[in-house]
Amino acid sequence: MSDMTVIGLGAMGTALTEAFLDKGHVVTVWNRSPAKAHALAAKGAVVAASVEDAVRSSPLIVVCLLVYDTVHEALAPAREALSGRTLVNLTNGTPEQARAMSQWAVTHGANYVDGGIMAVPPMIGRQHALILYSGSRQGFDTHSEQLDALGTGKYLGEDAGLAPLYDISLLAGMYGLFGGVLQALALTGSAGIPAEEFMPLLMSWLQAMQGGLPKWAEQIDAGDHTSNVVSNLGMQAEAYVNLIDASKAAGISTELMLPMQSLMKRGVAAGKANADLTSLVELLQLAKQVD
Ligand code: FVH
């Protein structure tokens, strides 16, 4: 028996396998395209001939494939072998997909743990690689020491959907930031300012703005968006027009900027001009009922 099996040897699955091997674990691997296992075999991984053999080789099965459909497809021939094992699925997906996968795995007698990897492959195996887990407490507790080889684990609760919910929400924050950075660099770049010259200013500005986020959390939890407001929504909505106009004048696409403007306008129309930007969270949540 191996200590664990890794199914999926893309960039991330390969990094996960290497981290387990670095800690001295015996690791069985399987990948749809067998060639990707060669380098890992040279480092000591055991290559399974089939996905079913791979599952039967270990009590802990770690899966990291492209999308959930891929996981269903890849694991289908091995479903009977899952009984009594712990399935840790680190594939990116939605909370709904994770809950459905959990039900499927439990039906086949497995403990199911879903995971969200908040790291890129080179970070795996280091403490600053955060991995979110949720689902079977028993499955997580039994294998948490082995999973520690991958990074710092954080268990969020029995609902398998929690890890993907946190994962997706963290990614939403990241893509919001990246979108803003891309717009800023397109604007300055169109005026001939090198990105390397502008970047230090942008980074310190973003760091300064980040300092206000704990207050955002307090306001949102309290549902109070009107106390001690220093930059009200009405003012920001007016200034935001300049972002759109300056981009257009420079011949730059406004596609990243327009959704935020539309939300700000909706906020002002809803009577929130004197409130803080945090009040827009409530409008985003309302959209669910409107859609
Ligand atoms: N890489 C990253 O930066 C991010 C970091 C955060 C977490 N994500 C998620 O991790 C999942 C895997 O990502 P990846 O980077 O390993 O992705 P690829 O290198 O593209 O490897 C994809 C693997 O999936 C296999 N695969 C695809 N389709 C099928 C299929 N129909 N049946 C069986 N396996 C399939 C593929 O196999 P092959 O093409 O080598 O045969 C790879 O093993 C993902 O959810 C990220 O969002 C990574």
Coordinates of N, CA and C in Angstrom, one line a residue, residues 116-275:
G116 N -9.7 23.8 -1.6 CA -9.4 24.9 -2.5 C -8.0 25.3 -2.3
I117 N -7.2 25.3 -3.4 CA -5.8 25.6 -3.3 C -5.6 27.1 -3.5
M118 N -5.1 27.8 -2.5 CA -4.9 29.2 -2.7 C -3.3 29.4 -2.9
A119 N -2.9 28.9 -4.0 CA -1.4 28.9 -4.2 C -1.2 28.5 -5.7
V120 N -0.1 28.9 -6.2 CA 0.3 28.4 -7.6 C 1.3 27.3 -7.4
P121 N 1.5 26.4 -8.4 CA 2.3 25.2 -8.2 C 3.7 25.4 -7.5
P122 N 4.5 26.5 -7.8 CA 5.8 26.6 -7.1 C 5.7 26.8 -5.6
M123 N 4.5 27.3 -5.2 CA 4.3 27.5 -3.7 C 4.0 26.2 -2.9
I124 N 3.6 25.2 -3.6 CA 3.2 24.0 -2.9 C 4.3 23.4 -2.2
G125 N 4.0 22.9 -0.9 CA 5.0 22.3 -0.1 C 5.6 23.4 0.9
R126 N 5.2 24.6 0.7 CA 5.7 25.7 1.6 C 4.6 26.2 2.5
Q127 N 5.0 26.8 3.6 CA 4.0 27.2 4.6 C 3.0 28.2 4.0
H128 N 3.5 29.1 3.1 CA 2.6 30.2 2.6 C 1.6 29.7 1.6
A129 N 1.6 28.4 1.3 CA 0.6 27.8 0.4 C -0.6 27.5 1.3
L130 N -1.7 28.3 1.1 CA -2.9 28.0 2.0 C -3.8 27.0 1.2
I131 N -4.2 26.0 1.9 CA -5.2 25.0 1.3 C -6.4 25.0 2.2
L132 N -7.5 25.3 1.6 CA -8.8 25.3 2.4 C -9.4 23.9 2.2
Y133 N -10.0 23.4 3.4 CA -10.6 22.1 3.3 C -12.0 22.2 3.9
S134 N -13.0 21.4 3.5 CA -14.3 21.3 4.1 C -14.8 19.9 3.7
G135 N -15.8 19.4 4.6 CA -16.4 18.1 4.3 C -16.1 17.2 5.5
S136 N -15.9 15.9 5.3 CA -15.8 15.0 6.4 C -14.7 15.3 7.4
R137 N -15.2 15.6 8.6 CA -14.2 15.9 9.7 C -13.3 14.7 10.0
Q138 N -13.9 13.5 9.9 CA -13.2 12.3 10.2 C -12.1 12.1 9.1
G139 N -12.5 12.3 7.9 CA -11.5 12.1 6.8 C -10.4 13.1 6.9
F140 N -10.8 14.4 7.2 CA -9.7 15.4 7.3 C -8.8 15.1 8.5
D141 N -9.4 14.8 9.7 CA -8.5 14.6 10.9 C -7.6 13.4 10.7
T142 N -8.1 12.3 10.0 CA -7.3 11.1 9.8 C -6.1 11.4 9.0
H143 N -6.2 12.4 8.0 CA -5.1 12.6 7.0 C -4.5 14.0 7.1
S144 N -4.8 14.8 8.1 CA -4.3 16.2 8.1 C -2.8 16.2 8.2
E145 N -2.2 15.3 8.9 CA -0.7 15.3 9.0 C -0.1 15.1 7.6
Q146 N -0.6 14.2 6.8 CA -0.1 13.9 5.5 C -0.4 15.2 4.6
L147 N -1.6 15.7 4.7 CA -1.9 16.9 3.9 C -1.1 18.1 4.2
D148 N -0.5 18.1 5.5 CA 0.4 19.2 5.8 C 1.6 19.4 4.9
A149 N 1.9 18.3 4.2 CA 3.1 18.3 3.3 C 2.8 19.3 2.2
L150 N 1.5 19.6 1.9 CA 1.2 20.5 0.8 C 1.3 22.0 1.1
G151 N 1.1 22.3 2.4 CA 1.1 23.7 2.7 C 0.4 23.9 4.1
T152 N -0.1 25.1 4.3 CA -0.9 25.3 5.6 C -2.4 25.0 5.3
G153 N -2.9 24.0 6.0 CA -4.3 23.6 5.8 C -5.2 24.4 6.7
K154 N -6.4 24.7 6.2 CA -7.4 25.3 7.1 C -8.7 24.6 6.9
Y155 N -9.2 24.0 7.9 CA -10.5 23.2 7.8 C -11.6 24.2 8.2
L156 N -12.6 24.2 7.3 CA -13.7 25.2 7.5 C -15.0 24.7 8.0
G157 N -15.2 23.4 8.0 CA -16.4 22.8 8.5 C -16.9 21.6 7.7
E158 N -18.0 21.0 8.1 CA -18.5 19.7 7.5 C -19.2 19.9 6.2
D159 N -19.7 21.1 5.9 CA -20.3 21.4 4.6 C -19.2 21.4 3.5
A160 N -19.3 20.4 2.6 CA -18.3 20.3 1.6 C -18.2 21.6 0.7
G161 N -19.3 22.3 0.7 CA -19.3 23.5 -0.2 C -18.5 24.7 0.4
L162 N -18.1 24.6 1.6 CA -17.5 25.8 2.2 C -16.1 26.1 1.6
A163 N -15.3 25.1 1.4 CA -14.0 25.4 0.8 C -14.1 26.1 -0.6
P164 N -14.9 25.5 -1.5 CA -15.1 26.2 -2.8 C -15.7 27.6 -2.6
L165 N -16.6 27.8 -1.6 CA -17.2 29.1 -1.4 C -16.1 30.1 -1.0
Y166 N -15.2 29.8 -0.1 CA -14.1 30.6 0.3 C -13.1 30.8 -0.9
D167 N -12.8 29.7 -1.6 CA -11.9 29.8 -2.7 C -12.4 30.8 -3.8
I168 N -13.7 30.6 -4.2 CA -14.2 31.4 -5.2 C -14.3 32.9 -4.8
S169 N -14.6 33.1 -3.5 CA -14.7 34.5 -3.0 C -13.3 35.1 -3.0
L170 N -12.3 34.4 -2.6 CA -10.9 34.9 -2.6 C -10.5 35.2 -4.0
L171 N -10.9 34.3 -5.0 CA -10.5 34.6 -6.4 C -11.3 35.8 -6.9
A172 N -12.5 36.0 -6.4 CA -13.3 37.2 -6.9 C -12.5 38.5 -6.5
G173 N -12.0 38.5 -5.2 CA -11.2 39.6 -4.8 C -9.9 39.8 -5.6
M174 N -9.3 38.6 -6.0 CA -8.1 38.7 -6.7 C -8.3 39.2 -8.2
Y175 N -9.4 38.7 -8.8 CA -9.6 39.2 -10.2 C -10.1 40.6 -10.2
G176 N -10.8 41.1 -9.2 CA -11.2 42.5 -9.1 C -9.9 43.3 -9.1
L177 N -9.0 42.9 -8.2 CA -7.7 43.6 -8.1 C -6.9 43.6 -9.5
F178 N -6.8 42.4 -10.0 CA -6.1 42.3 -11.3 C -6.7 43.1 -12.4
G179 N -8.1 43.2 -12.4 CA -8.8 44.0 -13.5 C -8.4 45.4 -13.3
G180 N -8.4 45.9 -12.1 CA -8.0 47.3 -11.9 C -6.6 47.6 -12.3
V181 N -5.7 46.7 -11.9 CA -4.3 46.8 -12.3 C -4.1 46.9 -13.8
L182 N -4.8 46.0 -14.5 CA -4.7 46.0 -16.0 C -5.1 47.3 -16.6
Q183 N -6.3 47.9 -16.0 CA -6.8 49.1 -16.6 C -5.7 50.2 -16.3
A184 N -5.2 50.2 -15.1 CA -4.2 51.3 -14.7 C -3.0 51.2 -15.7
L185 N -2.5 50.0 -15.9 CA -1.3 49.9 -16.8 C -1.6 50.2 -18.3
A186 N -2.9 49.9 -18.7 CA -3.3 50.2 -20.1 C -3.3 51.8 -20.2
L187 N -3.8 52.4 -19.2 CA -3.9 53.9 -19.2 C -2.5 54.5 -19.3
T188 N -1.7 54.2 -18.3 CA -0.4 54.8 -18.2 C 0.5 54.4 -19.4
G189 N 0.3 53.1 -19.8 CA 1.1 52.6 -21.0 C 0.8 53.4 -22.2
S190 N -0.5 53.8 -22.4 CA -0.9 54.5 -23.6 C -0.3 55.9 -23.6
A191 N 0.2 56.4 -22.5 CA 0.9 57.7 -22.4 C 2.4 57.5 -22.5
G192 N 2.8 56.2 -22.7 CA 4.3 56.0 -22.8 C 5.0 55.8 -21.5
I193 N 4.2 55.6 -20.4 CA 4.9 55.4 -19.1 C 5.1 54.0 -18.9
P194 N 6.4 53.6 -18.7 CA 6.7 52.2 -18.6 C 6.0 51.6 -17.3
A195 N 5.5 50.3 -17.5 CA 4.8 49.7 -16.3 C 5.8 49.6 -15.1
E196 N 7.0 49.4 -15.4 CA 8.0 49.3 -14.2 C 8.1 50.6 -13.5
E197 N 7.9 51.7 -14.2 CA 8.0 53.0 -13.5 C 6.8 53.2 -12.6
F198 N 5.6 52.8 -13.2 CA 4.4 53.1 -12.5 C 4.0 52.1 -11.4
M199 N 4.5 50.9 -11.5 CA 4.1 49.8 -10.6 C 4.4 50.1 -9.1
P200 N 5.5 50.7 -8.7 CA 5.7 51.0 -7.3 C 4.7 51.9 -6.7
L201 N 4.3 52.9 -7.5 CA 3.2 53.8 -7.0 C 1.9 53.1 -6.9
L202 N 1.6 52.3 -7.9 CA 0.3 51.5 -7.8 C 0.3 50.6 -6.6
M203 N 1.4 49.9 -6.4 CA 1.5 49.0 -5.3 C 1.3 49.7 -3.9
S204 N 1.9 50.8 -3.7 CA 1.8 51.5 -2.4 C 0.4 52.0 -2.3
W205 N -0.2 52.5 -3.4 CA -1.6 53.0 -3.3 C -2.6 51.8 -2.9
L206 N -2.4 50.7 -3.5 CA -3.3 49.6 -3.2 C -3.1 49.1 -1.8
Q207 N -1.8 49.2 -1.3 CA -1.6 48.8 0.1 C -2.3 49.7 1.0
A208 N -2.2 51.0 0.7 CA -2.8 52.0 1.6 C -4.4 51.8 1.6
M209 N -4.9 51.5 0.4 CA -6.4 51.3 0.4 C -6.8 50.0 1.1
Q210 N -5.9 49.0 1.1 CA -6.2 47.8 1.8 C -6.3 48.0 3.3
G211 N -5.7 49.0 3.8 CA -5.7 49.3 5.2 C -7.2 49.6 5.7
G212 N -8.0 50.0 4.8 CA -9.4 50.4 5.1 C -10.3 49.2 5.2
L213 N -9.9 48.0 4.7 CA -10.8 46.9 4.5 C -11.3 46.3 5.9
P214 N -10.5 46.3 7.0 CA -11.1 45.8 8.2 C -12.4 46.6 8.6
K215 N -12.3 48.0 8.3 CA -13.5 48.8 8.6 C -14.7 48.4 7.7
W216 N -14.4 48.0 6.5 CA -15.4 47.6 5.6 C -16.1 46.3 6.2
A217 N -15.3 45.4 6.7 CA -15.9 44.2 7.3 C -16.8 44.5 8.5
E218 N -16.4 45.5 9.3 CA -17.2 45.9 10.5 C -18.5 46.5 10.0
Q219 N -18.4 47.4 9.0 CA -19.7 48.0 8.5 C -20.6 47.0 7.9
I220 N -20.1 46.1 7.1 CA -20.9 45.1 6.4 C -21.6 44.2 7.5
D221 N -20.8 43.7 8.5 CA -21.4 42.9 9.5 C -22.5 43.6 10.3
A222 N -22.2 44.9 10.5 CA -23.2 45.7 11.3 C -24.4 46.2 10.5
G223 N -24.2 46.1 9.2 CA -25.3 46.6 8.3 C -25.4 48.1 8.4
D224 N -24.3 48.8 8.8 CA -24.3 50.2 9.0 C -23.3 50.8 8.0
H225 N -23.9 51.5 7.0 CA -23.0 52.0 5.9 C -23.0 53.6 5.9
T226 N -23.5 54.2 7.0 CA -23.7 55.6 6.9 C -23.0 56.3 8.1
S227 N -22.3 55.6 9.0 CA -21.6 56.2 10.1 C -20.2 56.6 9.7
N228 N -19.7 57.8 10.0 CA -18.3 58.2 9.8 C -17.9 58.0 8.3
V229 N -18.8 58.4 7.4 CA -18.4 58.2 6.0 C -17.5 59.3 5.5
V230 N -16.4 59.0 4.9 CA -15.5 60.0 4.5 C -15.4 60.1 2.9
S231 N -15.8 59.1 2.3 CA -15.8 59.1 0.8 C -17.1 58.5 0.3
N232 N -18.2 59.3 0.3 CA -19.5 58.8 0.0 C -19.7 58.3 -1.5
L233 N -20.7 57.5 -1.6 CA -20.9 56.8 -2.9 C -21.2 57.9 -4.0
G234 N -22.0 58.9 -3.7 CA -22.4 59.9 -4.7 C -21.2 60.6 -5.2
M235 N -20.2 61.0 -4.3 CA -19.0 61.6 -4.8 C -18.2 60.6 -5.7
Q236 N -18.1 59.4 -5.2 CA -17.3 58.4 -6.0 C -17.9 58.1 -7.3
A237 N -19.2 58.1 -7.4 CA -19.9 57.8 -8.7 C -19.6 58.9 -9.7
E238 N -19.5 60.2 -9.2 CA -19.2 61.3 -10.1 C -17.7 61.2 -10.6
A239 N -16.8 60.9 -9.6 CA -15.4 60.8 -10.0 C -15.1 59.6 -10.9
Y240 N -15.9 58.6 -10.8 CA -15.7 57.4 -11.6 C -16.0 57.6 -13.1
V241 N -16.8 58.6 -13.4 CA -17.1 59.0 -14.8 C -15.8 59.4 -15.4
N242 N -14.9 60.0 -14.7 CA -13.6 60.4 -15.2 C -12.7 59.2 -15.7
L243 N -12.9 58.1 -14.9 CA -12.1 56.9 -15.3 C -12.6 56.4 -16.7
I244 N -13.9 56.5 -16.9 CA -14.5 56.0 -18.2 C -14.0 57.0 -19.3
D245 N -14.2 58.3 -19.0 CA -13.9 59.3 -20.0 C -12.4 59.3 -20.4
A246 N -11.6 59.2 -19.4 CA -10.1 59.2 -19.7 C -9.7 58.0 -20.5
S247 N -10.3 56.8 -20.1 CA -10.0 55.6 -20.9 C -10.4 55.7 -22.3
K248 N -11.7 56.2 -22.5 CA -12.2 56.4 -23.9 C -11.3 57.4 -24.7
A249 N -10.9 58.5 -24.0 CA -10.1 59.5 -24.7 C -8.7 58.9 -25.1
A250 N -8.2 57.9 -24.3 CA -6.9 57.3 -24.6 C -7.1 56.1 -25.6
G251 N -8.3 55.8 -26.0 CA -8.6 54.7 -26.9 C -8.5 53.4 -26.2
I252 N -8.8 53.4 -24.9 CA -8.7 52.1 -24.2 C -10.1 51.6 -23.9
S253 N -10.2 50.3 -23.9 CA -11.5 49.7 -23.6 C -12.0 50.0 -22.2
T254 N -13.3 50.2 -22.1 CA -13.9 50.4 -20.8 C -14.6 49.2 -20.2
E255 N -14.4 48.0 -20.9 CA -15.2 46.8 -20.5 C -15.0 46.4 -19.1
L256 N -13.8 46.6 -18.6 CA -13.6 46.2 -17.2 C -14.2 47.2 -16.2
M257 N -14.3 48.4 -16.6 CA -14.8 49.5 -15.7 C -16.3 49.7 -15.6
L258 N -17.0 49.3 -16.7 CA -18.4 49.7 -16.8 C -19.3 48.9 -15.8
P259 N -19.0 47.7 -15.5 CA -19.9 47.0 -14.5 C -19.9 47.7 -13.1
M260 N -18.7 48.2 -12.7 CA -18.7 48.9 -11.4 C -19.5 50.2 -11.5
Q261 N -19.4 50.8 -12.6 CA -20.1 52.1 -12.8 C -21.6 51.8 -12.7
S262 N -22.0 50.8 -13.4 CA -23.5 50.4 -13.4 C -24.0 50.2 -12.0
L263 N -23.1 49.5 -11.2 CA -23.5 49.2 -9.8 C -23.6 50.5 -9.0
M264 N -22.6 51.4 -9.2 CA -22.6 52.6 -8.4 C -23.9 53.5 -8.8
K265 N -24.2 53.5 -10.1 CA -25.4 54.2 -10.5 C -26.6 53.7 -9.8
R266 N -26.7 52.3 -9.8 CA -27.8 51.7 -9.1 C -27.9 52.1 -7.7
G267 N -26.7 52.2 -7.0 CA -26.7 52.6 -5.6 C -27.2 54.0 -5.4
V268 N -26.8 54.9 -6.2 CA -27.2 56.3 -6.1 C -28.7 56.3 -6.4
A269 N -29.2 55.6 -7.4 CA -30.6 55.6 -7.7 C -31.4 55.0 -6.5
A270 N -30.8 54.2 -5.8 CA -31.5 53.5 -4.6 C -31.4 54.4 -3.4
G271 N -30.9 55.6 -3.5 CA -30.8 56.5 -2.3 C -29.6 56.3 -1.4
K272 N -28.5 55.7 -2.0 CA -27.4 55.5 -1.1 C -26.2 56.5 -1.4
A273 N -26.5 57.6 -2.0 CA -25.5 58.6 -2.3 C -24.6 59.0 -1.1
N274 N -25.3 59.1 0.0 CA -24.5 59.5 1.2 C -23.9 58.4 2.0
A275 N -24.1 57.2 1.5 CA -23.6 56.0 2.2 C -22.2 55.7 1.7

